Tab-separated table of N, CA and C in Angstrom:
chain	number	residue	atom	x	y	z
A	6	MET	N	0.796	-1.284	-0.154
A	6	MET	CA	0.162	0.060	-0.045
A	6	MET	C	1.041	1.105	0.060
A	7	ALA	N	0.631	2.116	-0.532
A	7	ALA	CA	1.319	3.616	-1.010
A	7	ALA	C	1.370	4.290	0.102
A	8	THR	N	0.304	4.385	1.243
A	8	THR	CA	0.389	5.189	2.303
A	8	THR	C	1.051	4.225	3.562
A	9	GLN	N	1.736	3.358	3.438
A	9	GLN	CA	1.921	2.735	4.695
A	9	GLN	C	3.185	3.454	5.525
A	10	LEU	N	3.933	3.887	4.835
A	10	LEU	CA	5.119	4.679	5.329
A	10	LEU	C	5.110	5.968	5.091
A	11	LYS	N	4.134	6.858	4.673
A	11	LYS	CA	3.918	8.175	4.357
A	11	LYS	C	2.921	8.886	5.060
A	12	ASN	N	3.292	9.974	5.290
A	12	ASN	CA	2.750	11.295	6.174
A	12	ASN	C	1.955	11.730	4.713
A	13	LEU	N	0.786	11.791	4.867
A	13	LEU	CA	-0.241	12.151	3.773
A	13	LEU	C	-0.606	13.663	3.902
A	14	SER	N	0.031	14.366	4.858
A	14	SER	CA	-0.222	15.687	5.158
A	14	SER	C	0.921	16.409	4.972
A	15	ASP	N	1.815	16.003	3.874
A	15	ASP	CA	3.045	16.786	3.838
A	15	ASP	C	2.825	17.663	2.962
A	16	PHE	N	3.337	18.931	3.264
A	16	PHE	CA	2.969	20.007	2.130
A	16	PHE	C	4.197	20.671	1.545
A	17	SER	N	5.332	19.865	1.982
A	17	SER	CA	6.675	20.780	1.673
A	17	SER	C	6.951	20.914	0.390
A	18	HIS	N	6.482	20.277	-0.482
A	18	HIS	CA	6.511	20.126	-2.150
A	18	HIS	C	5.645	21.223	-2.746
A	19	THR	N	4.759	22.096	-2.093
A	19	THR	CA	4.033	22.762	-2.647
A	19	THR	C	4.088	24.273	-2.143
A	20	THR	N	3.450	25.104	-2.828
A	20	THR	CA	3.399	26.499	-2.165
A	20	THR	C	1.833	26.556	-1.465
A	21	VAL	N	1.651	27.094	-0.441
A	21	VAL	CA	0.029	27.357	0.056
A	21	VAL	C	-0.047	28.569	0.150
A	22	PRO	N	-0.973	28.703	-0.655
A	22	PRO	CA	-1.311	30.699	-0.600
A	22	PRO	C	-1.794	31.171	0.742
A	23	SER	N	-1.756	32.558	1.273
A	23	SER	CA	-2.088	33.248	2.293
A	23	SER	C	-3.583	33.134	2.154
A	24	GLY	N	-4.255	32.790	3.441
A	24	GLY	CA	-5.710	32.812	3.409
A	24	GLY	C	-6.162	34.102	3.903
A	25	ALA	N	-5.583	34.785	4.075
A	25	ALA	CA	-6.077	36.221	4.920
A	25	ALA	C	-7.023	36.944	4.227
A	26	ASP	N	-7.161	36.939	3.184
A	26	ASP	CA	-8.170	37.554	2.254
A	26	ASP	C	-9.484	36.606	1.839
A	27	TYR	N	-9.417	35.390	2.494
A	27	TYR	CA	-10.653	34.229	2.042
A	27	TYR	C	-11.544	34.070	3.336
A	28	ARG	N	-12.956	34.035	3.353
A	28	ARG	CA	-13.637	33.398	4.363
A	28	ARG	C	-14.160	32.017	3.769
A	29	PHE	N	-14.071	31.132	5.045
A	29	PHE	CA	-14.110	29.302	4.857
A	29	PHE	C	-15.279	29.156	5.966
A	30	GLY	N	-16.405	28.428	5.088
A	30	GLY	CA	-17.050	27.879	6.197
A	30	GLY	C	-16.791	26.188	6.225
A	31	ILE	N	-16.604	25.880	7.325
A	31	ILE	CA	-16.252	24.369	7.700
A	31	ILE	C	-17.882	23.681	8.216
A	32	VAL	N	-17.920	22.560	7.486
A	32	VAL	CA	-19.027	21.801	8.065
A	32	VAL	C	-18.492	20.203	8.306
A	33	VAL	N	-19.018	19.937	9.842
A	33	VAL	CA	-18.336	18.957	10.254
A	33	VAL	C	-19.724	17.530	10.865
A	34	ALA	N	-19.076	16.474	10.543
A	34	ALA	CA	-20.378	15.631	11.073
A	34	ALA	C	-20.126	15.012	12.598
A	35	GLU	N	-21.084	14.934	13.441
A	35	GLU	CA	-21.051	14.699	14.582
A	35	GLU	C	-20.780	13.397	14.935
A	36	TRP	N	-21.026	12.349	13.872
A	36	TRP	CA	-21.122	10.628	13.891
A	36	TRP	C	-19.441	10.663	13.519
A	37	ASN	N	-18.871	9.421	14.546
A	37	ASN	CA	-17.867	9.259	14.653
A	37	ASN	C	-16.692	10.621	14.952
A	38	ALA	N	-17.714	10.967	16.088
A	38	ALA	CA	-17.321	12.542	16.795
A	38	ALA	C	-15.767	12.719	17.141
A	39	ALA	N	-15.277	11.499	17.842
A	39	ALA	CA	-13.855	11.426	18.263
A	39	ALA	C	-12.363	11.760	16.665
A	40	ILE	N	-13.201	11.142	15.627
A	40	ILE	CA	-12.440	11.476	14.514
A	40	ILE	C	-12.566	12.858	13.856
A	41	THR	N	-13.922	13.007	13.651
A	41	THR	CA	-14.247	14.238	13.191
A	41	THR	C	-13.531	15.529	13.827
A	42	GLY	N	-13.622	15.092	15.234
A	42	GLY	CA	-13.487	16.385	16.230
A	42	GLY	C	-11.889	16.498	15.637
A	43	SER	N	-11.186	15.867	15.454
A	43	SER	CA	-9.541	15.685	15.175
A	43	SER	C	-9.421	16.063	13.626
A	44	LEU	N	-10.063	16.119	12.995
A	44	LEU	CA	-10.268	16.299	11.453
A	44	LEU	C	-10.529	17.954	11.488
A	45	TYR	N	-11.653	18.504	12.427
A	45	TYR	CA	-11.831	19.839	12.365
A	45	TYR	C	-10.759	20.851	13.102
A	46	GLU	N	-10.096	19.985	14.262
A	46	GLU	CA	-9.078	20.780	15.108
A	46	GLU	C	-8.210	20.827	13.676
A	47	GLY	N	-7.718	19.675	13.318
A	47	GLY	CA	-7.056	19.992	12.115
A	47	GLY	C	-6.627	21.131	10.874
A	48	ALA	N	-8.310	21.144	10.557
A	48	ALA	CA	-8.471	22.078	9.616
A	48	ALA	C	-8.659	23.338	9.918
A	49	LEU	N	-8.899	24.040	11.070
A	49	LEU	CA	-9.105	25.065	11.983
A	49	LEU	C	-7.601	25.476	11.983
A	50	LYS	N	-6.823	24.717	12.480
A	50	LYS	CA	-5.298	25.198	12.904
A	50	LYS	C	-4.769	25.506	11.712
A	51	THR	N	-4.656	24.989	10.730
A	51	THR	CA	-4.162	24.919	9.469
A	51	THR	C	-4.715	26.079	8.702
A	52	LEU	N	-5.932	26.479	8.821
A	52	LEU	CA	-6.737	27.686	8.084
A	52	LEU	C	-5.932	29.003	9.086
A	53	LYS	N	-6.006	28.975	10.189
A	53	LYS	CA	-5.067	29.799	11.007
A	53	LYS	C	-3.921	30.465	10.716
A	54	ALA	N	-3.208	28.920	10.592
A	54	ALA	CA	-1.941	29.013	10.213
A	54	ALA	C	-1.508	29.715	8.910
A	55	HIS	N	-2.372	29.701	8.021
A	55	HIS	CA	-2.191	30.489	6.962
A	55	HIS	C	-3.082	31.854	6.647
A	56	GLY	N	-3.196	32.276	7.669
A	56	GLY	CA	-3.775	33.541	7.548
A	56	GLY	C	-5.050	33.874	7.728
A	57	VAL	N	-5.889	32.605	7.943
A	57	VAL	CA	-7.386	32.901	7.958
A	57	VAL	C	-7.925	33.431	9.465
A	58	SER	N	-8.745	34.545	9.467
A	58	SER	CA	-8.696	34.991	10.669
A	58	SER	C	-10.131	34.233	11.339
A	59	ASP	N	-10.122	34.151	12.506
A	59	ASP	CA	-11.351	33.665	13.288
A	59	ASP	C	-12.862	34.123	12.650
A	60	ASP	N	-12.690	35.537	12.621
A	60	ASP	CA	-13.789	36.150	11.737
A	60	ASP	C	-14.286	35.801	10.449
A	61	ASN	N	-13.386	35.005	9.729
A	61	ASN	CA	-13.608	34.512	8.467
A	61	ASN	C	-13.538	33.273	8.446
A	62	ILE	N	-14.206	32.295	9.623
A	62	ILE	CA	-14.245	31.214	9.707
A	62	ILE	C	-15.998	30.741	10.138
A	63	THR	N	-16.501	30.257	9.415
A	63	THR	CA	-17.981	29.963	10.097
A	63	THR	C	-18.276	28.239	10.176
A	64	SER	N	-18.033	27.853	11.140
A	64	SER	CA	-18.221	26.292	11.616
A	64	SER	C	-19.654	26.027	11.799
A	65	VAL	N	-20.079	24.997	11.305
A	65	VAL	CA	-21.477	24.231	11.812
A	65	VAL	C	-21.296	22.477	11.767
A	66	SER	N	-21.997	22.210	12.524
A	66	SER	CA	-22.291	20.477	12.675
A	66	SER	C	-23.620	20.156	12.198
A	67	VAL	N	-23.348	18.765	11.739
A	67	VAL	CA	-24.332	18.185	11.034
A	67	VAL	C	-24.396	17.022	11.804
A	68	PRO	N	-25.716	15.941	11.882
A	68	PRO	CA	-25.640	14.875	12.394
A	68	PRO	C	-24.498	13.666	12.063
A	69	GLY	N	-24.672	13.490	10.734
A	69	GLY	CA	-23.392	12.422	9.865
A	69	GLY	C	-23.149	13.369	8.626
A	70	SER	N	-22.186	12.241	8.149
A	70	SER	CA	-21.645	12.514	6.435
A	70	SER	C	-22.724	12.735	5.785
A	71	PHE	N	-23.665	11.727	6.093
A	71	PHE	CA	-24.837	12.158	4.800
A	71	PHE	C	-25.157	13.688	4.475
A	72	GLU	N	-25.120	14.328	5.960
A	72	GLU	CA	-26.015	15.776	6.050
A	72	GLU	C	-24.997	16.357	5.782
A	73	LEU	N	-23.606	16.047	5.143
A	73	LEU	CA	-22.696	17.177	5.056
A	73	LEU	C	-23.177	17.937	3.685
A	74	THR	N	-23.799	17.481	2.476
A	74	THR	CA	-24.441	18.166	1.637
A	74	THR	C	-25.429	19.095	1.951
A	75	VAL	N	-26.226	18.996	2.812
A	75	VAL	CA	-27.275	19.829	3.266
A	75	VAL	C	-26.557	21.033	3.924
A	76	GLY	N	-25.715	20.947	4.614
A	76	GLY	CA	-24.799	21.814	5.524
A	76	GLY	C	-24.221	22.871	4.506
A	77	ALA	N	-23.481	21.856	3.668
A	77	ALA	CA	-22.776	22.785	2.623
A	77	ALA	C	-23.614	23.422	1.716
A	78	GLU	N	-24.575	23.208	1.555
A	78	GLU	CA	-25.697	24.195	0.725
A	78	GLU	C	-26.315	25.375	1.374
A	79	LEU	N	-26.513	24.828	2.653
A	79	LEU	CA	-27.131	25.632	3.818
A	79	LEU	C	-26.407	27.143	3.632
A	80	LEU	N	-24.654	26.551	3.842
A	80	LEU	CA	-24.251	27.557	4.371
A	80	LEU	C	-23.533	28.813	3.125
A	81	LEU	N	-23.560	28.170	2.091
A	81	LEU	CA	-23.537	28.828	0.788
A	81	LEU	C	-24.823	29.596	0.341
A	82	ALA	N	-25.699	29.019	0.842
A	82	ALA	CA	-27.052	30.085	0.449
A	82	ALA	C	-27.264	31.177	1.358
A	83	LYS	N	-26.886	30.771	2.453
A	83	LYS	CA	-27.005	31.996	3.665
A	83	LYS	C	-25.966	32.820	3.825
A	84	LYS	N	-24.855	32.268	3.199
A	84	LYS	CA	-23.268	33.261	3.483
A	84	LYS	C	-22.773	33.238	1.889
A	85	PRO	N	-23.389	33.979	0.915
A	85	PRO	CA	-22.639	33.892	-0.362
A	85	PRO	C	-21.392	34.402	-0.370
A	86	GLU	N	-20.829	35.248	1.089
A	86	GLU	CA	-19.545	35.543	0.758
A	86	GLU	C	-18.677	34.761	1.027
A	87	LEU	N	-18.724	33.270	1.321
A	87	LEU	CA	-17.783	32.597	1.836
A	87	LEU	C	-17.189	32.180	0.366
A	88	ASP	N	-16.083	31.814	0.320
A	88	ASP	CA	-15.065	31.527	-0.770
A	88	ASP	C	-15.119	30.089	-1.003
A	89	GLY	N	-15.411	29.287	0.255
A	89	GLY	CA	-15.352	27.841	-0.085
A	89	GLY	C	-15.766	27.186	1.343
A	90	VAL	N	-16.153	25.748	1.232
A	90	VAL	CA	-16.773	25.318	2.171
A	90	VAL	C	-16.177	23.838	2.588
A	91	ILE	N	-15.434	23.494	3.554
A	91	ILE	CA	-14.445	22.393	3.950
A	91	ILE	C	-15.991	21.242	4.509
A	92	CYS	N	-15.664	19.997	4.062
A	92	CYS	CA	-17.026	19.008	4.716
A	92	CYS	C	-16.033	18.285	5.191
A	93	LEU	N	-16.167	17.918	6.445
A	93	LEU	CA	-15.478	16.585	7.326
A	93	LEU	C	-16.112	15.780	7.624
A	94	GLY	N	-16.035	14.718	7.398
A	94	GLY	CA	-16.623	13.442	7.917
A	94	GLY	C	-16.003	12.073	7.989
A	95	CYS	N	-16.544	11.185	8.869
A	95	CYS	CA	-15.964	9.976	8.588
A	95	CYS	C	-16.895	8.806	8.579
A	96	VAL	N	-16.724	7.962	7.312
A	96	VAL	CA	-17.604	6.811	7.355
A	96	VAL	C	-16.784	5.481	7.087
A	97	ILE	N	-17.030	4.469	8.182
A	97	ILE	CA	-15.969	3.376	8.560
A	97	ILE	C	-17.129	2.032	7.833
A	98	GLN	N	-16.407	1.389	7.196
A	98	GLN	CA	-17.079	-0.175	6.407
A	98	GLN	C	-17.239	-0.772	7.598
A	99	GLY	N	-19.089	-1.225	7.279
A	99	GLY	CA	-19.314	-2.027	8.327
A	99	GLY	C	-19.560	-3.735	7.681
A	100	GLU	N	-20.917	-4.089	8.126
A	100	GLU	CA	-20.722	-5.281	7.331
A	100	GLU	C	-22.096	-4.947	6.417
A	101	THR	N	-22.899	-4.043	6.447
A	101	THR	CA	-23.676	-4.021	5.320
A	101	THR	C	-22.958	-2.882	4.364
A	102	ARG	N	-24.254	-2.770	3.101
A	102	ARG	CA	-23.502	-1.709	2.019
A	102	ARG	C	-24.219	-0.258	2.152
A	103	HIS	N	-24.573	-0.285	3.306
A	103	HIS	CA	-24.697	1.100	3.616
A	103	HIS	C	-23.496	2.009	3.575
A	104	PHE	N	-22.425	1.838	4.063
A	104	PHE	CA	-21.091	2.384	3.711
A	104	PHE	C	-21.026	2.810	2.052
A	105	ASP	N	-20.952	1.968	1.326
A	105	ASP	CA	-21.010	2.321	-0.129
A	105	ASP	C	-21.933	3.431	-0.371
A	106	PHE	N	-23.466	3.403	-0.185
A	106	PHE	CA	-24.482	4.019	-0.102
A	106	PHE	C	-24.437	5.777	0.196
A	107	ILE	N	-23.713	5.630	1.352
A	107	ILE	CA	-23.590	6.931	1.959
A	107	ILE	C	-22.288	7.648	1.355
A	108	CYS	N	-21.022	6.979	1.111
A	108	CYS	CA	-20.194	7.320	0.296
A	108	CYS	C	-20.421	8.344	-0.733
A	109	ASP	N	-21.060	7.265	-1.975
A	109	ASP	CA	-21.400	7.473	-3.082
A	109	ASP	C	-22.218	8.987	-2.646
A	110	ALA	N	-23.386	8.988	-2.257
A	110	ALA	CA	-24.217	10.345	-2.267
A	110	ALA	C	-23.450	11.299	-1.404
A	111	VAL	N	-22.448	11.140	-0.523
A	111	VAL	CA	-21.742	12.434	0.073
A	111	VAL	C	-20.901	12.982	-1.215
A	112	ALA	N	-19.963	12.405	-2.029
A	112	ALA	CA	-19.062	12.672	-3.156
A	112	ALA	C	-20.011	13.059	-4.163
A	113	GLN	N	-20.974	12.502	-4.744
A	113	GLN	CA	-21.687	13.343	-5.792
A	113	GLN	C	-22.244	14.661	-5.086
A	114	GLY	N	-22.937	14.376	-3.948
A	114	GLY	CA	-23.967	15.514	-3.198
A	114	GLY	C	-22.654	16.805	-3.079
A	115	LEU	N	-21.694	16.341	-2.555
A	115	LEU	CA	-20.771	17.852	-2.141
A	115	LEU	C	-20.094	18.387	-3.656
A	116	THR	N	-20.059	17.094	-4.908
A	116	THR	CA	-19.761	18.002	-5.948
A	116	THR	C	-20.649	18.892	-6.515
A	117	ASN	N	-22.143	18.309	-6.418
A	117	ASN	CA	-23.054	19.188	-7.112
A	117	ASN	C	-23.111	20.257	-6.298
A	118	VAL	N	-23.286	20.546	-5.137
A	118	VAL	CA	-23.101	21.846	-4.542
A	118	VAL	C	-21.933	22.510	-5.052
A	119	GLY	N	-20.832	22.119	-5.231
A	119	GLY	CA	-19.864	23.129	-5.453
A	119	GLY	C	-19.912	23.398	-7.168
A	120	ILE	N	-20.829	23.085	-7.582
A	120	ILE	CA	-21.206	23.070	-9.131
A	120	ILE	C	-22.182	24.052	-9.135
A	121	LYS	N	-23.073	24.026	-8.081
A	121	LYS	CA	-24.159	24.972	-8.171
A	121	LYS	C	-23.792	26.339	-8.045
A	122	TYR	N	-22.900	26.724	-6.988
A	122	TYR	CA	-22.380	27.693	-6.374
A	122	TYR	C	-21.161	28.162	-6.946
A	123	SER	N	-20.739	27.331	-7.703
A	123	SER	CA	-19.320	27.721	-8.431
A	123	SER	C	-18.321	28.069	-7.525
A	124	LYS	N	-18.175	27.535	-6.250
A	124	LYS	CA	-17.492	27.954	-4.991
A	124	LYS	C	-16.792	26.605	-4.639
A	125	PRO	N	-15.551	26.521	-4.337
A	125	PRO	CA	-14.859	25.259	-3.772
A	125	PRO	C	-15.719	24.582	-2.608
A	126	VAL	N	-15.819	23.153	-2.946
A	126	VAL	CA	-16.465	22.479	-1.727
A	126	VAL	C	-15.668	21.248	-1.528
A	127	ILE	N	-15.218	21.163	-0.421
A	127	ILE	CA	-14.077	20.339	-0.273
A	127	ILE	C	-14.516	18.975	0.571
A	128	PHE	N	-14.053	17.764	-0.005
A	128	PHE	CA	-14.793	16.411	0.127
A	128	PHE	C	-13.237	16.111	1.388
A	129	GLY	N	-13.644	16.271	2.433
A	129	GLY	CA	-12.673	16.030	3.418
A	129	GLY	C	-13.396	15.039	4.492
A	130	VAL	N	-13.756	14.045	3.805
A	130	VAL	CA	-14.326	12.581	4.157
A	130	VAL	C	-13.734	11.519	3.967
A	131	LEU	N	-13.457	11.024	5.366
A	131	LEU	CA	-12.459	9.787	5.621
A	131	LEU	C	-13.627	8.162	5.381
A	132	THR	N	-12.958	7.780	4.542
A	132	THR	CA	-14.009	6.566	4.296
A	132	THR	C	-12.793	4.955	4.273
A	133	THR	N	-12.709	4.797	5.548
A	133	THR	CA	-11.904	4.016	5.962
A	133	THR	C	-12.761	2.453	6.186
A	134	ASP	N	-11.720	1.378	6.262
A	134	ASP	CA	-12.035	0.113	6.414
A	134	ASP	C	-12.082	-0.157	7.759
A	135	ASN	N	-11.870	0.486	8.764
A	135	ASN	CA	-11.869	0.339	10.391
A	135	ASN	C	-11.494	1.539	11.080
A	136	GLN	N	-11.550	1.243	12.318
A	136	GLN	CA	-11.508	2.401	13.091
A	136	GLN	C	-9.792	3.028	12.863
A	137	GLU	N	-8.846	1.676	13.120
A	137	GLU	CA	-7.372	2.274	13.233
A	137	GLU	C	-6.761	3.256	11.868
A	138	GLN	N	-7.344	2.670	10.907
A	138	GLN	CA	-7.097	3.459	9.413
A	138	GLN	C	-7.891	4.921	9.752
A	139	ALA	N	-9.135	5.126	10.326
A	139	ALA	CA	-9.586	6.553	10.529
A	139	ALA	C	-8.498	7.567	11.493
A	140	VAL	N	-8.116	6.632	12.813
A	140	VAL	CA	-7.405	7.170	13.772
A	140	VAL	C	-5.842	7.278	13.039
A	141	ASP	N	-5.580	6.826	11.958
A	141	ASP	CA	-4.398	7.385	11.517
A	141	ASP	C	-4.071	8.292	10.409
A	142	ARG	N	-5.389	8.482	9.815
A	142	ARG	CA	-5.765	9.781	9.056
A	142	ARG	C	-6.025	10.943	9.649
A	143	SER	N	-6.531	10.723	11.024
A	143	SER	CA	-7.059	12.077	11.609
A	143	SER	C	-6.100	12.790	12.672
A	144	GLY	N	-4.713	12.320	12.402
A	144	GLY	CA	-3.620	13.021	13.060
A	144	GLY	C	-2.846	12.164	13.815
A	145	GLY	N	-2.941	11.134	13.122
A	145	GLY	CA	-1.998	9.704	13.324
A	145	GLY	C	-0.957	9.712	12.707
A	146	LYS	N	-0.228	8.639	12.300
A	146	LYS	CA	0.676	8.127	11.286
A	146	LYS	C	0.825	8.754	9.973
A	147	HIS	N	-0.672	8.836	9.333
A	147	HIS	CA	-0.889	9.140	8.134
A	147	HIS	C	-1.292	10.893	8.176
A	148	GLY	N	-0.898	11.236	8.857
A	148	GLY	CA	-1.251	12.935	9.090
A	148	GLY	C	-2.919	13.101	9.305
A	149	ASN	N	-3.347	14.289	8.678
A	149	ASN	CA	-4.710	14.857	9.421
A	149	ASN	C	-5.285	15.157	7.762
A	150	LYS	N	-6.348	14.600	7.706
A	150	LYS	CA	-7.257	14.860	6.452
A	150	LYS	C	-7.884	16.258	6.458
A	151	GLY	N	-7.880	16.558	7.706
A	151	GLY	CA	-8.532	17.894	7.835
A	151	GLY	C	-7.340	18.694	7.331
A	152	ASP	N	-6.158	18.298	7.787
A	152	ASP	CA	-5.136	19.673	7.361
A	152	ASP	C	-5.298	19.556	5.755
A	153	GLU	N	-5.121	18.611	5.427
A	153	GLU	CA	-5.081	18.169	3.980
A	153	GLU	C	-6.410	19.096	3.299
A	154	ALA	N	-7.609	19.117	3.649
A	154	ALA	CA	-8.911	19.695	3.248
A	154	ALA	C	-8.451	21.125	3.085
A	155	ALA	N	-8.063	21.672	4.295
A	155	ALA	CA	-7.980	23.096	4.192
A	155	ALA	C	-6.748	23.686	3.339
A	156	ILE	N	-5.747	23.107	3.329
A	156	ILE	CA	-4.664	23.313	1.972
A	156	ILE	C	-5.670	23.014	0.915
A	157	THR	N	-6.293	22.468	0.703
A	157	THR	CA	-7.159	22.176	-0.633
A	157	THR	C	-7.854	23.635	-0.826
A	158	ALA	N	-8.632	24.037	0.440
A	158	ALA	CA	-9.835	25.003	-0.041
A	158	ALA	C	-8.740	25.945	0.117
A	159	LEU	N	-7.800	26.268	0.504
A	159	LEU	CA	-6.963	27.665	0.426
A	159	LEU	C	-6.612	27.586	-1.305
A	160	LYS	N	-5.909	26.608	-1.531
A	160	LYS	CA	-5.401	26.462	-3.170
A	160	LYS	C	-6.510	26.681	-4.016
A	161	MET	N	-8.035	26.112	-3.651
A	161	MET	CA	-8.950	26.248	-4.740
A	161	MET	C	-9.564	27.745	-4.407
A	162	ALA	N	-9.595	28.249	-3.391
A	162	ALA	CA	-10.320	29.492	-3.363
A	162	ALA	C	-8.864	30.932	-4.157
A	163	GLU	N	-8.014	30.224	-4.059
A	163	GLU	CA	-6.906	31.551	-4.516
A	163	GLU	C	-7.120	31.155	-6.222
A	164	LEU	N	-7.591	29.797	-6.575
A	164	LEU	CA	-7.702	29.497	-8.190
A	164	LEU	C	-8.747	29.905	-8.453
A	165	ALA	N	-9.877	30.076	-7.731
A	165	ALA	CA	-11.056	30.949	-8.029
A	165	ALA	C	-11.271	32.467	-8.261
A	166	ALA	N	-10.352	32.753	-7.636
A	166	ALA	CA	-10.221	34.353	-7.212
A	166	ALA	C	-9.216	34.753	-8.617
A	167	GLY	N	-8.405	33.917	-8.915
A	167	GLY	CA	-7.597	34.204	-10.222
A	167	GLY	C	-8.046	34.048	-11.399
A	168	LEU	N	-9.446	33.544	-11.595
A	168	LEU	CA	-9.795	33.236	-12.682
A	168	LEU	C	-10.754	34.309	-13.233
């Protein structure tokens, strides 16, 4: 596996833009709260480290990953000044096909919200086989997907502003 020995949150190979002029929403799922809380802290820390002020970050929570789409939609509808929305969740494979339906619906839903509003809507959702993989990717040995989502939001906001 390519990620076995790699911290996926290493951005030393790329330039990350300043976020001083940008406003972001963060939608975080409450389901798997220990994991999503770590993702949220990572995203928040990364945005602030790159110059986004507290006043330019709006955070909301939703019950689960399935509801991330509506959370992103509501944020962009109510706060059109946002430059992007970071969506954070965690879906862990279980014994049924529920996992597949949720992951597909969230990915498609967030893509559609981004297209509808012509704004970056970032998929910061862990889709793991087990709890250990989720821990490893929410601040563990493979980094923090929340950090990655925040970096992606900053890069996409800069791209959108430059077009």
